[in-house]
Amino acid sequence: MDLSHYQVADRLVVEVTDVIDIANDHEVGSCLRGLLDRRGTSELVVDLHGCIVTATGLRVLLQTQRVARARGLAMCAVAAHPLARKVFRITHLHDSIPLYPSVAEALRDVTRDLDLHCG
């Protein structure tokens, strides 16, 4: 799977347009972790375009965040759809991975650092 991505200053924005489920979790996870190796990146911003966030998708995000932290990188997620944000709140994943309603808001928030959201 080829995930669309672009760099904004030192932040890498990755667009996930498909639902992450058991059919593609290994591929999506591998792609996300591979993008962590890009030079000049201090944070991964994962933009979840869909309204459906599965348990498998949450697991992939948590695994990616662990790898990011081990490499000294921060990570946040963007979920524009209210149902997707609700899944983050119900599971308390937003306590570990900062969640934003838009990429613009995620990029505007310069107060984050690696220690703010240790879960």
Coordinates of C-alpha atoms in Angstrom, one line a residue:
M1 CA 0.0 0.0 0.0
D2 CA 1.3 3.4 -0.9
L3 CA 0.3 6.0 1.6
S4 CA 0.2 9.6 0.3
H5 CA 2.4 11.9 2.4
Y6 CA 4.0 15.3 2.4
Q7 CA 6.4 17.3 4.6
V8 CA 5.5 20.5 6.4
A9 CA 8.6 21.9 8.0
D10 CA 9.8 19.1 10.2
R11 CA 6.4 17.3 10.3
L12 CA 5.5 14.4 8.0
V13 CA 1.8 14.3 7.2
V14 CA 0.6 10.8 6.1
E15 CA -2.9 10.4 4.6
V16 CA -4.6 7.1 5.4
T17 CA -7.6 7.0 3.1
D18 CA -8.7 3.4 3.7
V19 CA -10.0 1.7 6.8
I20 CA -7.2 0.0 8.6
D21 CA -8.4 -3.6 9.3
I22 CA -7.1 -7.2 9.4
A23 CA -6.9 -7.2 5.6
N24 CA -4.3 -4.4 5.4
D25 CA -2.9 -3.9 8.9
H26 CA 0.5 -5.3 8.3
E27 CA 0.9 -3.4 5.1
V28 CA -0.3 -0.1 6.6
G29 CA 1.9 -0.5 9.7
S30 CA 4.9 -1.3 7.6
C31 CA 4.4 1.8 5.5
L32 CA 3.9 4.0 8.5
R33 CA 7.0 2.7 10.2
G34 CA 9.0 3.0 7.0
L35 CA 8.1 6.6 6.7
L36 CA 9.6 7.3 10.2
D37 CA 13.1 6.9 8.7
R38 CA 12.7 10.1 6.6
R39 CA 15.4 12.7 7.4
G40 CA 14.4 16.0 8.9
T41 CA 11.2 14.6 10.5
S42 CA 10.5 15.3 14.1
E43 CA 6.8 14.3 14.1
L44 CA 4.4 12.0 12.2
V45 CA 0.9 13.4 11.7
V46 CA -1.4 10.5 10.7
D47 CA -4.5 11.9 8.9
L48 CA -7.3 9.4 9.1
H49 CA -9.8 10.3 6.3
G50 CA -12.5 7.7 7.1
C51 CA -15.2 7.7 9.7
I52 CA -14.5 4.1 10.7
V53 CA -11.7 3.4 13.1
T54 CA -11.3 -0.3 13.9
A55 CA -9.6 -2.0 16.9
T56 CA -7.0 -3.2 14.4
G57 CA -6.5 0.4 13.2
L58 CA -6.0 1.6 16.8
R59 CA -3.4 -1.2 17.4
V60 CA -1.5 -0.2 14.3
L61 CA -1.4 3.5 15.5
L62 CA -0.2 2.4 18.9
Q63 CA 2.5 0.2 17.4
T64 CA 3.6 3.0 15.1
Q65 CA 3.7 5.5 18.1
R66 CA 5.9 3.1 20.1
V67 CA 8.4 2.9 17.2
A68 CA 8.2 6.7 16.7
R69 CA 9.0 7.3 20.3
A70 CA 11.9 4.8 20.3
R71 CA 13.3 6.9 17.4
G72 CA 12.8 10.2 19.2
L73 CA 9.8 11.3 17.2
A74 CA 6.4 12.6 18.2
M75 CA 3.2 11.4 16.7
C76 CA -0.4 12.7 16.5
A77 CA -3.5 11.7 14.7
V78 CA -6.1 13.7 12.7
A79 CA -9.7 12.5 12.6
A80 CA -12.2 14.9 11.0
H81 CA -15.2 12.7 11.4
P82 CA -17.0 12.8 14.7
L83 CA -17.4 9.0 14.8
A84 CA -13.7 8.5 14.4
R85 CA -12.9 11.0 17.2
K86 CA -15.5 9.2 19.4
V87 CA -13.6 5.9 19.1
F88 CA -10.4 7.7 20.3
R89 CA -12.3 9.1 23.3
I90 CA -14.1 5.9 24.2
T91 CA -10.9 3.9 24.2
H92 CA -8.9 6.8 25.8
L93 CA -6.4 6.6 22.9
H94 CA -6.4 10.4 22.8
D95 CA -4.7 10.3 26.1
S96 CA -1.7 8.6 24.4
I97 CA -1.9 9.9 20.9
P98 CA -2.9 13.6 20.6
L99 CA -5.9 13.9 18.4
Y100 CA -7.0 16.9 16.2
P101 CA -10.0 17.5 14.0
S102 CA -7.9 18.9 11.1
V103 CA -4.3 18.8 9.8
A104 CA -4.2 22.6 10.1
E105 CA -4.9 22.4 13.8
A106 CA -2.3 19.6 14.3
L107 CA 0.3 21.7 12.5
R108 CA -0.6 24.8 14.4
D109 CA -0.1 23.1 17.8
V110 CA 3.5 23.7 18.6
T111 CA 3.1 23.0 22.3
R112 CA 3.5 19.2 21.9
D113 CA 6.6 17.4 22.7
L114 CA 7.6 13.7 23.4
D115 CA 6.8 13.9 27.1
L116 CA 3.4 15.5 27.0
H117 CA 1.5 12.3 26.0
C118 CA 3.3 9.4 27.5
G119 CA 0.7 6.7 27.8

